[in-house]
Amino acid sequence: MTTENQTKIWLEKIQASGYKLTGPRRIVVEILANSRFTLNPSQIHAEALRKYPNIGLVTIYRTLEKLEELGLIWRVHEFDGCHAYVAAPTGHQHLLVCRSCSRAEYFQGAEEIEPISGRLEAERGYLIQDHWLQLFGICPECRKEGN
Ligand SMILES: [Zn+2]
Ligand SMILES: [Zn+2]
C-alpha cells in the first residue's frame, strides 16, 4: 500500500468516527501514516510545527489518543519508559523495532507463537486470549554503520 492510500484510508476512518479533522489534527495523521519509524509525541510536535507554527503539544496528544482509540496507531514501549507511536499493521502482526534508528517493521509468525500460548495454558491453567509482541534490536542498516 502506498503511503498516499494509507493517509486516505485513515482520513476516511477518522471522518466516519465523527471526529472533526482540523488542519493541525490532519498533519499529525499525515506524519504518522507516512512514517516508517516510531515517533514520540515531541518528535511529532517538532515535525508538525514546520507546517503549523502554533500547534500545541496538547493537540498532538489528543490526536494520538483518538488514532490509538480507532486502532490506526500502536503505542510502542521504549526502554526509557517513554512511549512512541507507529502506524498499526493490517491484521494480526508483530512489531520489530530498531533501537538505534527507530525503524519499525511488522512480521507474522502466529505458528511459532501459538505453541507458547498452548504450553502456558497447560502449565499455568490460563486461558490465553491474546498477545502483544514487540522485538527490539539493531536493523541491518544500523549494523552496517556499526551503531
Ligand atoms: Zn536502525
Ligand atoms: Zn501473534
Short mmCIF file of N, CA and C and ligand atoms in Angstrom, two decimals:
data_model
loop_
_atom_site.label_atom_id
_atom_site.label_comp_id
_atom_site.label_asym_id
_atom_site.label_seq_id
_atom_site.Cartn_x
_atom_site.Cartn_y
_atom_site.Cartn_z
N MET A 1 0.85 -1.20 0.00
CA MET A 1 0.00 0.00 0.00
C MET A 1 0.88 1.25 0.00
N THR A 2 0.55 2.21 -0.88
CA THR A 2 1.33 3.44 -0.87
C THR A 2 0.93 4.28 0.34
N THR A 3 1.81 5.15 0.77
CA THR A 3 1.51 5.96 1.94
C THR A 3 0.36 6.92 1.66
N GLU A 4 0.22 7.31 0.37
CA GLU A 4 -0.88 8.20 -0.01
C GLU A 4 -2.24 7.52 0.27
N ASN A 5 -2.32 6.25 -0.15
CA ASN A 5 -3.54 5.48 0.11
C ASN A 5 -3.77 5.31 1.60
N GLN A 6 -2.68 5.04 2.30
CA GLN A 6 -2.75 4.85 3.75
C GLN A 6 -3.37 6.09 4.41
N THR A 7 -2.87 7.27 4.03
CA THR A 7 -3.40 8.51 4.59
C THR A 7 -4.88 8.65 4.27
N LYS A 8 -5.25 8.34 3.03
CA LYS A 8 -6.64 8.47 2.58
C LYS A 8 -7.55 7.55 3.40
N ILE A 9 -7.14 6.31 3.58
CA ILE A 9 -7.94 5.34 4.35
C ILE A 9 -8.11 5.83 5.79
N TRP A 10 -7.03 6.32 6.37
CA TRP A 10 -7.09 6.84 7.75
C TRP A 10 -8.06 8.00 7.86
N LEU A 11 -7.95 8.94 6.91
CA LEU A 11 -8.80 10.13 6.96
C LEU A 11 -10.26 9.74 6.85
N GLU A 12 -10.55 8.74 6.01
CA GLU A 12 -11.93 8.27 5.88
C GLU A 12 -12.43 7.65 7.18
N LYS A 13 -11.59 6.84 7.80
CA LYS A 13 -11.98 6.19 9.06
C LYS A 13 -12.21 7.21 10.16
N ILE A 14 -11.35 8.23 10.19
CA ILE A 14 -11.48 9.26 11.22
C ILE A 14 -12.78 10.04 11.02
N GLN A 15 -13.03 10.39 9.76
CA GLN A 15 -14.26 11.14 9.47
C GLN A 15 -15.49 10.32 9.80
N ALA A 16 -15.44 9.01 9.47
CA ALA A 16 -16.57 8.12 9.76
C ALA A 16 -16.84 8.02 11.26
N SER A 17 -15.79 8.23 12.07
CA SER A 17 -15.96 8.13 13.52
C SER A 17 -16.58 9.40 14.11
N GLY A 18 -16.72 10.44 13.26
CA GLY A 18 -17.32 11.68 13.70
C GLY A 18 -16.32 12.67 14.29
N TYR A 19 -15.04 12.34 14.21
CA TYR A 19 -14.01 13.23 14.76
C TYR A 19 -13.74 14.35 13.76
N LYS A 20 -13.75 15.57 14.24
CA LYS A 20 -13.57 16.72 13.37
C LYS A 20 -12.08 16.88 13.03
N LEU A 21 -11.81 16.86 11.72
CA LEU A 21 -10.42 16.94 11.29
C LEU A 21 -10.00 18.36 10.98
N THR A 22 -9.43 19.02 11.95
CA THR A 22 -8.88 20.35 11.71
C THR A 22 -7.53 20.18 11.02
N GLY A 23 -7.01 21.27 10.46
CA GLY A 23 -5.71 21.22 9.79
C GLY A 23 -4.61 20.65 10.67
N PRO A 24 -4.48 21.17 11.91
CA PRO A 24 -3.41 20.64 12.79
C PRO A 24 -3.57 19.14 13.10
N ARG A 25 -4.80 18.68 13.28
CA ARG A 25 -5.01 17.24 13.53
C ARG A 25 -4.63 16.43 12.31
N ARG A 26 -4.98 16.99 11.16
CA ARG A 26 -4.70 16.30 9.90
C ARG A 26 -3.20 16.12 9.67
N ILE A 27 -2.42 17.10 10.06
CA ILE A 27 -0.97 17.00 9.85
C ILE A 27 -0.39 15.89 10.74
N VAL A 28 -0.94 15.71 11.94
CA VAL A 28 -0.49 14.63 12.83
C VAL A 28 -0.79 13.27 12.16
N VAL A 29 -1.98 13.17 11.56
CA VAL A 29 -2.37 11.96 10.85
C VAL A 29 -1.39 11.68 9.72
N GLU A 30 -1.08 12.71 8.94
CA GLU A 30 -0.18 12.53 7.80
C GLU A 30 1.21 12.11 8.23
N ILE A 31 1.70 12.73 9.29
CA ILE A 31 3.05 12.40 9.78
C ILE A 31 3.13 10.92 10.14
N LEU A 32 2.15 10.44 10.89
CA LEU A 32 2.19 9.04 11.33
C LEU A 32 1.90 8.05 10.21
N ALA A 33 0.97 8.40 9.34
CA ALA A 33 0.62 7.49 8.24
C ALA A 33 1.81 7.31 7.30
N ASN A 34 2.69 8.31 7.23
CA ASN A 34 3.81 8.26 6.29
C ASN A 34 5.14 7.85 6.91
N SER A 35 5.15 7.57 8.20
CA SER A 35 6.43 7.28 8.84
C SER A 35 6.71 5.80 8.95
N ARG A 36 7.93 5.41 8.61
CA ARG A 36 8.35 4.02 8.79
C ARG A 36 9.13 3.88 10.09
N PHE A 37 9.17 4.96 10.86
CA PHE A 37 9.89 4.96 12.13
C PHE A 37 8.90 5.22 13.26
N THR A 38 9.21 4.74 14.43
CA THR A 38 8.37 5.09 15.57
C THR A 38 8.66 6.54 15.92
N LEU A 39 7.64 7.25 16.34
CA LEU A 39 7.80 8.67 16.67
C LEU A 39 7.20 8.93 18.04
N ASN A 40 7.89 9.69 18.87
CA ASN A 40 7.30 10.05 20.16
C ASN A 40 6.59 11.40 20.01
N PRO A 41 5.75 11.76 20.98
CA PRO A 41 4.96 13.00 20.84
C PRO A 41 5.81 14.24 20.56
N SER A 42 6.99 14.36 21.16
CA SER A 42 7.76 15.58 20.89
C SER A 42 8.36 15.58 19.49
N GLN A 43 8.68 14.39 18.96
CA GLN A 43 9.15 14.33 17.56
C GLN A 43 8.03 14.71 16.59
N ILE A 44 6.83 14.23 16.89
CA ILE A 44 5.67 14.56 16.04
C ILE A 44 5.39 16.06 16.13
N HIS A 45 5.50 16.57 17.34
CA HIS A 45 5.28 18.01 17.55
C HIS A 45 6.28 18.83 16.73
N ALA A 46 7.55 18.47 16.80
CA ALA A 46 8.59 19.20 16.08
C ALA A 46 8.31 19.19 14.58
N GLU A 47 7.88 18.06 14.07
CA GLU A 47 7.58 17.91 12.65
C GLU A 47 6.35 18.76 12.28
N ALA A 48 5.32 18.71 13.11
CA ALA A 48 4.07 19.44 12.84
C ALA A 48 4.29 20.95 12.90
N LEU A 49 5.21 21.39 13.74
CA LEU A 49 5.49 22.84 13.88
C LEU A 49 5.97 23.47 12.58
N ARG A 50 6.58 22.66 11.72
CA ARG A 50 7.06 23.18 10.44
C ARG A 50 5.91 23.68 9.59
N LYS A 51 4.75 23.02 9.74
CA LYS A 51 3.60 23.41 8.94
C LYS A 51 2.64 24.32 9.72
N TYR A 52 2.52 24.06 11.02
CA TYR A 52 1.64 24.86 11.88
C TYR A 52 2.45 25.40 13.05
N PRO A 53 3.04 26.58 12.87
CA PRO A 53 3.94 27.12 13.89
C PRO A 53 3.28 27.32 15.26
N ASN A 54 1.94 27.27 15.31
CA ASN A 54 1.27 27.48 16.61
C ASN A 54 0.74 26.20 17.23
N ILE A 55 0.95 25.10 16.57
CA ILE A 55 0.35 23.85 17.07
C ILE A 55 0.91 23.50 18.45
N GLY A 56 0.01 23.14 19.35
CA GLY A 56 0.44 22.84 20.71
C GLY A 56 0.61 21.35 20.94
N LEU A 57 1.35 21.02 21.96
CA LEU A 57 1.59 19.61 22.29
C LEU A 57 0.28 18.91 22.68
N VAL A 58 -0.66 19.68 23.24
CA VAL A 58 -1.96 19.12 23.64
C VAL A 58 -2.70 18.56 22.42
N THR A 59 -2.65 19.30 21.31
CA THR A 59 -3.28 18.83 20.06
C THR A 59 -2.65 17.51 19.62
N ILE A 60 -1.33 17.43 19.76
CA ILE A 60 -0.63 16.20 19.37
C ILE A 60 -1.14 15.04 20.24
N TYR A 61 -1.17 15.24 21.55
CA TYR A 61 -1.61 14.17 22.46
C TYR A 61 -3.05 13.75 22.20
N ARG A 62 -3.93 14.73 22.00
CA ARG A 62 -5.35 14.41 21.77
C ARG A 62 -5.54 13.63 20.48
N THR A 63 -4.82 14.05 19.43
CA THR A 63 -4.96 13.34 18.15
C THR A 63 -4.41 11.92 18.27
N LEU A 64 -3.29 11.78 18.98
CA LEU A 64 -2.71 10.45 19.18
C LEU A 64 -3.70 9.54 19.91
N GLU A 65 -4.35 10.11 20.92
CA GLU A 65 -5.33 9.36 21.69
C GLU A 65 -6.45 8.83 20.78
N LYS A 66 -6.92 9.72 19.92
CA LYS A 66 -8.01 9.35 19.00
C LYS A 66 -7.55 8.27 18.02
N LEU A 67 -6.36 8.46 17.46
CA LEU A 67 -5.85 7.49 16.48
C LEU A 67 -5.63 6.12 17.12
N GLU A 68 -5.21 6.14 18.38
CA GLU A 68 -5.00 4.88 19.09
C GLU A 68 -6.35 4.20 19.35
N GLU A 69 -7.31 5.01 19.76
CA GLU A 69 -8.67 4.51 20.01
C GLU A 69 -9.28 3.88 18.75
N LEU A 70 -8.98 4.45 17.59
CA LEU A 70 -9.50 3.92 16.32
C LEU A 70 -8.68 2.74 15.80
N GLY A 71 -7.61 2.41 16.52
CA GLY A 71 -6.78 1.27 16.12
C GLY A 71 -5.87 1.56 14.94
N LEU A 72 -5.67 2.84 14.64
CA LEU A 72 -4.85 3.19 13.48
C LEU A 72 -3.36 3.25 13.83
N ILE A 73 -3.07 3.51 15.09
CA ILE A 73 -1.66 3.53 15.52
C ILE A 73 -1.47 2.59 16.71
N TRP A 74 -0.24 2.17 16.88
CA TRP A 74 0.14 1.36 18.03
C TRP A 74 1.07 2.17 18.91
N ARG A 75 0.93 1.91 20.18
CA ARG A 75 1.85 2.51 21.14
C ARG A 75 3.04 1.57 21.30
N VAL A 76 4.22 2.11 21.16
CA VAL A 76 5.43 1.31 21.28
C VAL A 76 6.09 1.64 22.61
N HIS A 77 6.39 0.62 23.38
CA HIS A 77 7.03 0.85 24.67
C HIS A 77 8.53 0.92 24.49
N GLU A 78 9.11 1.96 25.00
CA GLU A 78 10.54 2.12 24.84
C GLU A 78 11.23 1.89 26.18
N PHE A 79 12.54 1.69 26.13
CA PHE A 79 13.25 1.29 27.33
C PHE A 79 13.43 2.41 28.35
N ASP A 80 13.29 3.65 27.89
CA ASP A 80 13.43 4.76 28.84
C ASP A 80 12.09 5.04 29.54
N GLY A 81 11.09 4.18 29.29
CA GLY A 81 9.81 4.37 29.95
C GLY A 81 8.87 5.29 29.19
N CYS A 82 9.36 5.85 28.08
CA CYS A 82 8.52 6.74 27.26
C CYS A 82 7.75 5.92 26.23
N HIS A 83 6.84 6.57 25.57
CA HIS A 83 6.06 5.92 24.53
C HIS A 83 6.32 6.58 23.18
N ALA A 84 6.30 5.76 22.16
CA ALA A 84 6.33 6.28 20.80
C ALA A 84 5.17 5.63 20.07
N TYR A 85 4.91 6.07 18.88
CA TYR A 85 3.77 5.56 18.13
C TYR A 85 4.18 5.18 16.72
N VAL A 86 3.43 4.25 16.16
CA VAL A 86 3.71 3.81 14.80
C VAL A 86 2.40 3.37 14.16
N ALA A 87 2.32 3.49 12.83
CA ALA A 87 1.11 3.06 12.11
C ALA A 87 0.83 1.59 12.40
N ALA A 88 -0.41 1.27 12.73
CA ALA A 88 -0.77 -0.12 13.06
C ALA A 88 -0.75 -0.97 11.79
N PRO A 89 -0.46 -2.26 11.94
CA PRO A 89 -0.48 -3.15 10.77
C PRO A 89 -1.91 -3.53 10.42
N THR A 90 -2.08 -4.11 9.24
CA THR A 90 -3.40 -4.66 8.91
C THR A 90 -3.36 -6.12 9.35
N GLY A 91 -4.32 -6.52 10.10
CA GLY A 91 -4.38 -7.89 10.60
C GLY A 91 -3.43 -8.09 11.78
N HIS A 92 -3.35 -9.32 12.24
CA HIS A 92 -2.52 -9.63 13.41
C HIS A 92 -1.06 -9.77 13.02
N GLN A 93 -0.25 -8.86 13.50
CA GLN A 93 1.18 -8.92 13.22
C GLN A 93 1.97 -8.54 14.45
N HIS A 94 3.28 -8.71 14.37
CA HIS A 94 4.17 -8.41 15.49
C HIS A 94 5.17 -7.36 15.04
N LEU A 95 5.68 -6.66 16.01
CA LEU A 95 6.49 -5.48 15.70
C LEU A 95 7.99 -5.72 15.95
N LEU A 96 8.78 -5.21 15.04
CA LEU A 96 10.23 -5.27 15.12
C LEU A 96 10.74 -3.83 15.08
N VAL A 97 11.46 -3.41 16.10
CA VAL A 97 11.89 -2.01 16.16
C VAL A 97 13.40 -1.91 16.34
N CYS A 98 14.02 -1.04 15.55
CA CYS A 98 15.46 -0.80 15.71
C CYS A 98 15.69 0.18 16.85
N ARG A 99 16.51 -0.21 17.81
CA ARG A 99 16.78 0.63 18.97
C ARG A 99 17.67 1.80 18.61
N SER A 100 18.34 1.69 17.47
CA SER A 100 19.26 2.75 17.10
C SER A 100 18.57 3.84 16.27
N CYS A 101 17.80 3.45 15.23
CA CYS A 101 17.20 4.46 14.35
C CYS A 101 15.67 4.51 14.46
N SER A 102 15.05 3.62 15.26
CA SER A 102 13.59 3.58 15.45
C SER A 102 12.80 3.10 14.25
N ARG A 103 13.49 2.53 13.26
CA ARG A 103 12.77 1.94 12.13
C ARG A 103 11.85 0.84 12.65
N ALA A 104 10.63 0.80 12.13
CA ALA A 104 9.68 -0.22 12.59
C ALA A 104 9.22 -1.08 11.42
N GLU A 105 9.14 -2.38 11.65
CA GLU A 105 8.63 -3.31 10.65
C GLU A 105 7.71 -4.28 11.34
N TYR A 106 6.85 -4.92 10.54
CA TYR A 106 5.95 -5.93 11.11
C TYR A 106 6.31 -7.30 10.58
N PHE A 107 5.98 -8.31 11.34
CA PHE A 107 6.16 -9.68 10.86
C PHE A 107 5.04 -10.56 11.38
N GLN A 108 4.79 -11.64 10.65
CA GLN A 108 3.77 -12.59 11.09
C GLN A 108 4.44 -13.65 11.95
N GLY A 109 3.93 -14.83 12.03
CA GLY A 109 4.60 -15.86 12.83
C GLY A 109 3.72 -16.43 13.92
N ALA A 110 2.40 -16.42 13.67
CA ALA A 110 1.46 -16.99 14.64
C ALA A 110 1.82 -18.44 14.96
N GLU A 111 2.29 -19.16 13.93
CA GLU A 111 2.57 -20.60 14.13
C GLU A 111 3.71 -20.83 15.12
N GLU A 112 4.61 -19.86 15.24
CA GLU A 112 5.69 -20.02 16.22
C GLU A 112 5.24 -19.60 17.62
N ILE A 113 4.29 -18.70 17.69
CA ILE A 113 3.88 -18.15 18.99
C ILE A 113 2.78 -18.99 19.64
N GLU A 114 1.91 -19.56 18.82
CA GLU A 114 0.81 -20.36 19.37
C GLU A 114 1.27 -21.49 20.31
N PRO A 115 2.35 -22.19 19.97
CA PRO A 115 2.79 -23.24 20.90
C PRO A 115 3.13 -22.71 22.30
N ILE A 116 3.62 -21.48 22.38
CA ILE A 116 3.94 -20.90 23.69
C ILE A 116 2.64 -20.69 24.48
N SER A 117 1.62 -20.18 23.78
CA SER A 117 0.32 -19.99 24.43
C SER A 117 -0.23 -21.32 24.92
N GLY A 118 -0.12 -22.33 24.07
CA GLY A 118 -0.62 -23.66 24.41
C GLY A 118 0.09 -24.22 25.63
N ARG A 119 1.42 -24.03 25.67
CA ARG A 119 2.21 -24.54 26.79
C ARG A 119 1.81 -23.83 28.08
N LEU A 120 1.61 -22.50 28.00
CA LEU A 120 1.25 -21.73 29.19
C LEU A 120 -0.14 -22.11 29.70
N GLU A 121 -1.04 -22.37 28.77
CA GLU A 121 -2.38 -22.79 29.19
C GLU A 121 -2.29 -24.09 29.97
N ALA A 122 -1.48 -25.02 29.45
CA ALA A 122 -1.33 -26.32 30.11
C ALA A 122 -0.62 -26.17 31.46
N GLU A 123 0.45 -25.35 31.49
CA GLU A 123 1.26 -25.24 32.70
C GLU A 123 0.65 -24.36 33.78
N ARG A 124 0.01 -23.26 33.35
CA ARG A 124 -0.46 -22.27 34.32
C ARG A 124 -1.97 -22.24 34.50
N GLY A 125 -2.67 -22.99 33.69
CA GLY A 125 -4.12 -23.02 33.80
C GLY A 125 -4.81 -21.76 33.29
N TYR A 126 -4.07 -20.96 32.54
CA TYR A 126 -4.67 -19.75 31.97
C TYR A 126 -5.45 -20.08 30.70
N LEU A 127 -6.43 -19.25 30.38
CA LEU A 127 -6.98 -19.25 29.03
C LEU A 127 -6.32 -18.06 28.35
N ILE A 128 -5.38 -18.33 27.46
CA ILE A 128 -4.66 -17.25 26.78
C ILE A 128 -5.56 -16.71 25.66
N GLN A 129 -5.80 -15.39 25.70
CA GLN A 129 -6.70 -14.81 24.71
C GLN A 129 -6.00 -14.00 23.63
N ASP A 130 -4.88 -13.42 23.99
CA ASP A 130 -4.22 -12.56 23.01
C ASP A 130 -2.78 -12.34 23.44
N HIS A 131 -2.01 -11.75 22.55
CA HIS A 131 -0.65 -11.37 22.92
C HIS A 131 -0.26 -10.13 22.13
N TRP A 132 0.79 -9.54 22.59
CA TRP A 132 1.30 -8.30 22.01
C TRP A 132 2.80 -8.47 22.00
N LEU A 133 3.38 -8.53 20.83
CA LEU A 133 4.80 -8.85 20.77
C LEU A 133 5.60 -7.75 20.07
N GLN A 134 6.56 -7.22 20.79
CA GLN A 134 7.47 -6.24 20.20
C GLN A 134 8.89 -6.74 20.40
N LEU A 135 9.63 -6.83 19.33
CA LEU A 135 11.03 -7.24 19.43
C LEU A 135 11.89 -6.02 19.12
N PHE A 136 12.95 -5.88 19.88
CA PHE A 136 13.85 -4.74 19.69
C PHE A 136 15.23 -5.24 19.30
N GLY A 137 15.89 -4.47 18.47
CA GLY A 137 17.23 -4.88 18.07
C GLY A 137 17.89 -3.79 17.24
N ILE A 138 18.87 -4.20 16.44
CA ILE A 138 19.57 -3.25 15.58
C ILE A 138 19.31 -3.70 14.14
N CYS A 139 18.80 -2.79 13.33
CA CYS A 139 18.41 -3.12 11.95
C CYS A 139 19.66 -3.30 11.07
N PRO A 140 19.51 -3.95 9.91
CA PRO A 140 20.66 -4.20 9.03
C PRO A 140 21.44 -2.92 8.66
N GLU A 141 20.70 -1.82 8.40
CA GLU A 141 21.36 -0.55 8.04
C GLU A 141 22.25 -0.05 9.17
N CYS A 142 21.71 -0.09 10.36
CA CYS A 142 22.49 0.40 11.52
C CYS A 142 23.65 -0.53 11.84
N ARG A 143 23.46 -1.82 11.61
CA ARG A 143 24.55 -2.76 11.85
C ARG A 143 25.71 -2.48 10.91
N LYS A 144 25.39 -2.13 9.66
CA LYS A 144 26.41 -1.78 8.67
C LYS A 144 27.22 -0.58 9.11
N GLU A 145 26.49 0.38 9.69
CA GLU A 145 27.16 1.62 10.14
C GLU A 145 27.85 1.43 11.49
N GLY A 146 27.68 0.27 12.08
CA GLY A 146 28.35 -0.04 13.34
C GLY A 146 27.75 0.67 14.53
N ASN A 147 26.43 0.98 14.48
CA ASN A 147 25.78 1.63 15.62
C ASN A 147 25.51 0.64 16.74
ZN ZN B 1 18.32 1.07 12.57
ZN ZN B 2 0.80 -13.10 17.14
#
